[in-house]
PDB file of C-alpha atoms in Angstrom:
ATOM      1  CA  MET A 534     -35.017  -9.328  19.038  1.00  0.00           C
ATOM      2  CA  ALA A 535     -32.853  -7.737  16.340  1.00  0.00           C
ATOM      3  CA  GLN A 536     -34.453  -6.923  13.027  1.00  0.00           C
ATOM      4  CA  ARG A 537     -32.921  -8.429   9.910  1.00  0.00           C
ATOM      5  CA  ILE A 538     -31.828  -6.206   7.056  1.00  0.00           C
ATOM      6  CA  LYS A 539     -33.084  -7.314   3.654  1.00  0.00           C
ATOM      7  CA  SER A 540     -30.085  -8.270   1.557  1.00  0.00           C
ATOM      8  CA  GLU A 541     -31.591  -8.297  -1.934  1.00  0.00           C
ATOM      9  CA  VAL A 542     -30.778  -5.339  -4.158  1.00  0.00           C
ATOM     10  CA  PRO A 543     -33.903  -3.442  -5.276  1.00  0.00           C
ATOM     11  CA  THR A 544     -34.379  -2.184  -8.813  1.00  0.00           C
ATOM     12  CA  LEU A 545     -34.046   1.522  -9.558  1.00  0.00           C
ATOM     13  CA  ALA A 546     -37.822   1.729 -10.161  1.00  0.00           C
ATOM     14  CA  GLU A 547     -38.564   0.095  -6.788  1.00  0.00           C
ATOM     15  CA  ALA A 548     -36.141   2.411  -4.980  1.00  0.00           C
ATOM     16  CA  GLN A 549     -37.602   5.528  -6.603  1.00  0.00           C
ATOM     17  CA  ALA A 550     -41.225   4.521  -6.051  1.00  0.00           C
ATOM     18  CA  ALA A 551     -40.769   3.559  -2.418  1.00  0.00           C
ATOM     19  CA  ASP A 552     -40.998   6.155   0.299  1.00  0.00           C
ATOM     20  CA  SER A 553     -37.941   4.600   1.867  1.00  0.00           C
ATOM     21  CA  LEU A 554     -34.454   5.970   2.223  1.00  0.00           C
ATOM     22  CA  ALA A 555     -33.451   2.469   3.392  1.00  0.00           C
ATOM     23  CA  LEU A 556     -34.435   0.962   0.039  1.00  0.00           C
ATOM     24  CA  ARG A 557     -32.498   3.622  -1.875  1.00  0.00           C
ATOM     25  CA  LEU A 558     -29.479   3.001   0.364  1.00  0.00           C
ATOM     26  CA  ARG A 559     -29.772  -0.727  -0.363  1.00  0.00           C
ATOM     27  CA  LEU A 560     -29.674   0.071  -4.099  1.00  0.00           C
ATOM     28  CA  LEU A 561     -26.553   2.197  -3.618  1.00  0.00           C
ATOM     29  CA  ILE A 562     -24.866  -0.535  -1.593  1.00  0.00           C
ATOM     30  CA  GLY A 563     -25.659  -3.111  -4.258  1.00  0.00           C
ATOM     31  CA  HIS A 564     -23.622  -6.269  -3.712  1.00  0.00           C
ATOM     32  CA  GLU A 565     -21.019  -4.499  -1.572  1.00  0.00           C
ATOM     33  CA  SER A 566     -20.991  -5.443   2.110  1.00  0.00           C
ATOM     34  CA  VAL A 567     -22.664  -3.034   4.519  1.00  0.00           C
ATOM     35  CA  MET A 568     -19.354  -2.746   6.360  1.00  0.00           C
ATOM     36  CA  GLY A 569     -17.458  -1.960   3.136  1.00  0.00           C
ATOM     37  CA  PHE A 570     -20.015   0.635   2.071  1.00  0.00           C
ATOM     38  CA  ALA A 571     -20.087   2.267   5.515  1.00  0.00           C
ATOM     39  CA  THR A 572     -16.284   2.401   5.593  1.00  0.00           C
ATOM     40  CA  ARG A 573     -16.156   3.895   2.102  1.00  0.00           C
ATOM     41  CA  CYS A 574     -18.625   6.585   3.207  1.00  0.00           C
ATOM     42  CA  GLY A 575     -16.832   7.288   6.491  1.00  0.00           C
ATOM     43  CA  ILE A 576     -19.793   6.191   8.612  1.00  0.00           C
ATOM     44  CA  LEU A 577     -19.813   3.634  11.427  1.00  0.00           C
ATOM     45  CA  GLU A 578     -21.200   0.259  10.336  1.00  0.00           C
ATOM     46  CA  GLY A 579     -23.734   0.169  13.190  1.00  0.00           C
ATOM     47  CA  LEU A 580     -25.071   3.555  12.174  1.00  0.00           C
ATOM     48  CA  MET A 581     -25.386   2.451   8.529  1.00  0.00           C
ATOM     49  CA  ARG A 582     -27.294  -0.634   9.661  1.00  0.00           C
ATOM     50  CA  ARG A 583     -29.696   1.607  11.614  1.00  0.00           C
ATOM     51  CA  TYR A 584     -30.322   3.625   8.431  1.00  0.00           C
ATOM     52  CA  LEU A 585     -31.072   0.362   6.610  1.00  0.00           C
ATOM     53  CA  LEU A 586     -33.646  -0.434   9.293  1.00  0.00           C
ATOM     54  CA  GLY A 587     -35.395   2.918   8.863  1.00  0.00           C
ATOM     55  CA  SER A 588     -33.534   5.535  10.929  1.00  0.00           C
ATOM     56  CA  MET A 589     -33.024   8.876   9.200  1.00  0.00           C
ATOM     57  CA  PRO A 590     -29.442  10.126   8.806  1.00  0.00           C
ATOM     58  CA  GLY A 591     -28.625  13.735   9.585  1.00  0.00           C
ATOM     59  CA  ALA A 592     -27.442  16.247   6.995  1.00  0.00           C
ATOM     60  CA  GLU A 593     -23.758  15.568   7.691  1.00  0.00           C
ATOM     61  CA  LYS A 594     -24.154  11.812   7.102  1.00  0.00           C
ATOM     62  CA  LEU A 595     -26.252  12.381   3.966  1.00  0.00           C
ATOM     63  CA  LYS A 596     -23.457  14.575   2.612  1.00  0.00           C
ATOM     64  CA  LEU A 597     -20.867  11.880   3.380  1.00  0.00           C
ATOM     65  CA  ILE A 598     -22.938   9.291   1.508  1.00  0.00           C
ATOM     66  CA  SER A 599     -23.444  11.660  -1.423  1.00  0.00           C
ATOM     67  CA  ASP A 600     -19.787  12.704  -1.583  1.00  0.00           C
ATOM     68  CA  ASN A 601     -18.549   9.115  -1.523  1.00  0.00           C
ATOM     69  CA  THR A 602     -21.060   7.585  -3.937  1.00  0.00           C
ATOM     70  CA  GLY A 603     -21.890  10.471  -6.263  1.00  0.00           C
ATOM     71  CA  CYS A 604     -25.612  10.085  -5.574  1.00  0.00           C
ATOM     72  CA  SER A 605     -27.862  13.102  -5.260  1.00  0.00           C
ATOM     73  CA  VAL A 606     -29.007  13.978  -1.725  1.00  0.00           C
ATOM     74  CA  ASP A 607     -32.442  14.870  -3.183  1.00  0.00           C
ATOM     75  CA  TRP A 608     -32.727  11.409  -4.741  1.00  0.00           C
ATOM     76  CA  LEU A 609     -31.532   9.726  -1.567  1.00  0.00           C
ATOM     77  CA  LEU A 610     -34.131  11.553   0.560  1.00  0.00           C
ATOM     78  CA  SER A 611     -37.126  11.478  -1.782  1.00  0.00           C
ATOM     79  CA  GLY A 612     -36.398   9.235  -4.760  1.00  0.00           C
ATOM     80  CA  GLU A 613     -37.026  12.227  -7.038  1.00  0.00           C
ATOM     81  CA  GLY A 614     -34.699  13.552  -9.693  1.00  0.00           C
ATOM     82  CA  PRO A 615     -31.621  11.864 -11.082  1.00  0.00           C
ATOM     83  CA  MET A 616     -29.935   9.278  -8.886  1.00  0.00           C
ATOM     84  CA  TYR A 617     -26.455  10.662  -9.548  1.00  0.00           C
ATOM     85  CA  VAL A 618     -25.302  14.285  -9.426  1.00  0.00           C
ATOM     86  CA  ASN A 619     -23.105  13.599 -12.445  1.00  0.00           C
ATOM     87  CA  PRO A 620     -24.514  10.908 -14.777  1.00  0.00           C
ATOM     88  CA  GLU A 621     -20.927   9.907 -15.608  1.00  0.00           C
ATOM     89  CA  MET A 622     -20.587   8.592 -12.024  1.00  0.00           C
ATOM     90  CA  ASP A 623     -23.415   6.097 -12.501  1.00  0.00           C
ATOM     91  CA  PRO A 624     -21.680   2.679 -12.411  1.00  0.00           C
ATOM     92  CA  ARG A 625     -24.483   1.164 -14.511  1.00  0.00           C
ATOM     93  CA  ARG A 626     -23.402   3.384 -17.409  1.00  0.00           C
ATOM     94  CA  ALA A 627     -19.717   2.650 -17.017  1.00  0.00           C
ATOM     95  CA  GLU A 628     -17.909   1.051 -19.882  1.00  0.00           C
ATOM     96  CA  PRO A 629     -15.425  -1.675 -19.112  1.00  0.00           C
ATOM     97  CA  ASP A 630     -12.110  -0.263 -17.988  1.00  0.00           C
ATOM     98  CA  LYS A 631     -10.073   0.535 -21.069  1.00  0.00           C
ATOM     99  CA  PRO A 632      -7.427   2.995 -19.958  1.00  0.00           C
ATOM    100  CA  LYS A 633      -6.011   4.910 -22.879  1.00  0.00           C
ATOM    101  CA  ASP A 634      -2.919   5.928 -20.935  1.00  0.00           C
ATOM    102  CA  PRO A 635      -0.439   3.025 -20.645  1.00  0.00           C
ATOM    103  CA  ASN A 636       0.585   4.429 -17.247  1.00  0.00           C
ATOM    104  CA  ASP A 637      -2.925   3.645 -15.948  1.00  0.00           C
ATOM    105  CA  TRP A 638      -2.138  -0.085 -16.005  1.00  0.00           C
ATOM    106  CA  VAL A 639      -0.614  -2.117 -13.204  1.00  0.00           C
ATOM    107  CA  TYR A 640       1.074  -5.336 -14.304  1.00  0.00           C
ATOM    108  CA  LEU A 641       1.347  -8.312 -11.986  1.00  0.00           C
ATOM    109  CA  PRO A 642       3.180 -11.593 -12.605  1.00  0.00           C
ATOM    110  CA  LEU A 643       0.914 -14.453 -13.596  1.00  0.00           C
ATOM    111  CA  PHE A 644       1.604 -17.848 -12.067  1.00  0.00           C
ATOM    112  CA  ASP A 645      -0.151 -21.143 -12.778  1.00  0.00           C
ATOM    113  CA  VAL A 646       0.079 -23.026  -9.500  1.00  0.00           C
ATOM    114  CA  ALA A 647      -1.467 -26.036  -7.865  1.00  0.00           C
ATOM    115  CA  ALA A 648      -1.272 -25.619  -4.122  1.00  0.00           C
ATOM    116  CA  GLY A 649      -1.226 -28.581  -1.816  1.00  0.00           C
ATOM    117  CA  ALA A 650      -1.009 -29.216   1.885  1.00  0.00           C
ATOM    118  CA  GLY A 651       1.381 -31.701   3.428  1.00  0.00           C
ATOM    119  CA  ALA A 652       2.299 -34.289   0.822  1.00  0.00           C
ATOM    120  CA  GLY A 653      -0.292 -32.903  -1.616  1.00  0.00           C
ATOM    121  CA  THR A 654       1.655 -31.668  -4.648  1.00  0.00           C
ATOM    122  CA  PHE A 655       5.121 -32.333  -5.983  1.00  0.00           C
ATOM    123  CA  VAL A 656       6.939 -29.388  -7.573  1.00  0.00           C
ATOM    124  CA  GLU A 657       8.294 -30.504 -10.941  1.00  0.00           C
ATOM    125  CA  GLU A 658       9.494 -27.075 -12.011  1.00  0.00           C
ATOM    126  CA  GLU A 659       9.143 -23.531 -10.760  1.00  0.00           C
ATOM    127  CA  GLU A 660       7.708 -20.736 -12.850  1.00  0.00           C
ATOM    128  CA  THR A 661       9.636 -17.517 -13.190  1.00  0.00           C
ATOM    129  CA  GLY A 662       6.610 -15.241 -13.472  1.00  0.00           C
ATOM    130  CA  GLU A 663       7.576 -13.961 -16.917  1.00  0.00           C
ATOM    131  CA  GLU A 664       3.947 -13.718 -18.008  1.00  0.00           C
ATOM    132  CA  VAL A 665       2.011 -10.736 -16.681  1.00  0.00           C
ATOM    133  CA  ILE A 666      -1.604  -9.722 -16.383  1.00  0.00           C
ATOM    134  CA  GLY A 667      -2.720  -6.089 -16.434  1.00  0.00           C
ATOM    135  CA  PHE A 668      -5.295  -4.334 -14.293  1.00  0.00           C
ATOM    136  CA  SER A 669      -6.418  -0.732 -14.594  1.00  0.00           C
ATOM    137  CA  ARG A 670      -5.694   1.443 -11.579  1.00  0.00           C
ATOM    138  CA  SER A 671      -9.350   2.551 -11.445  1.00  0.00           C
ATOM    139  CA  TRP A 672     -10.522  -1.087 -11.297  1.00  0.00           C
ATOM    140  CA  ILE A 673      -8.139  -1.800  -8.400  1.00  0.00           C
ATOM    141  CA  ARG A 674      -9.385   1.300  -6.539  1.00  0.00           C
ATOM    142  CA  ARG A 675     -13.063   0.365  -7.054  1.00  0.00           C
ATOM    143  CA  THR A 676     -12.623  -3.307  -6.236  1.00  0.00           C
ATOM    144  CA  PHE A 677     -10.198  -3.216  -3.320  1.00  0.00           C
ATOM    145  CA  PHE A 678     -10.797   0.346  -2.033  1.00  0.00           C
ATOM    146  CA  THR A 679      -7.073   1.066  -2.093  1.00  0.00           C
ATOM    147  CA  SER A 680      -4.535   2.558  -4.430  1.00  0.00           C
ATOM    148  CA  PRO A 681      -2.481   0.128  -6.540  1.00  0.00           C
ATOM    149  CA  GLU A 682       0.618   1.418  -4.776  1.00  0.00           C
ATOM    150  CA  GLY A 683      -0.817   0.100  -1.505  1.00  0.00           C
ATOM    151  CA  LEU A 684      -0.927  -3.491  -2.735  1.00  0.00           C
ATOM    152  CA  LYS A 685       1.800  -5.872  -1.702  1.00  0.00           C
ATOM    153  CA  PRO A 686       2.257  -9.620  -1.894  1.00  0.00           C
ATOM    154  CA  ASP A 687       1.063 -11.550   1.104  1.00  0.00           C
ATOM    155  CA  LEU A 688       3.829 -14.070   1.684  1.00  0.00           C
ATOM    156  CA  CYS A 689       3.444 -16.649   4.410  1.00  0.00           C
ATOM    157  CA  ALA A 690       6.439 -18.681   5.467  1.00  0.00           C
ATOM    158  CA  GLY A 691       5.585 -22.123   6.728  1.00  0.00           C
ATOM    159  CA  GLY A 692       2.070 -22.513   5.412  1.00  0.00           C
ATOM    160  CA  SER A 693      -1.275 -20.806   5.689  1.00  0.00           C
ATOM    161  CA  ARG A 694      -2.488 -18.560   8.482  1.00  0.00           C
TER     162      ARG A 694
END
């Protein structure tokens, strides 16, 4: 029978006190999906799930995790020392995105729509999308794991997929 991976995120104190790489990995993953975290680190999802069940990653995989999260390999292995190699990389210390450079913003049209299926909603007037909403490029990268240039509208002719 397959073992279940605990999904709750431990506290930093719990992760440091425990003699468990799996618990420290769980803290790093946070509320991200295991698949998303594994992909971000360049590790197969099945392998990441084995680490979460107690298997020990090799040096190459530890380096991949460290390089892609900013965490210290020493902390990951033992729970000792600072969690992050560079404290500036610690997402808990991050200030809200406030790019100072106006070129760091991506502006998208803002539409107020009420979608309906079949005879659900009657279109009284169409918006032109003159209003915009701004997102910082770093927020888009962190949230969607892609560059803002890689985003495109998903248009579906003839309804939903």
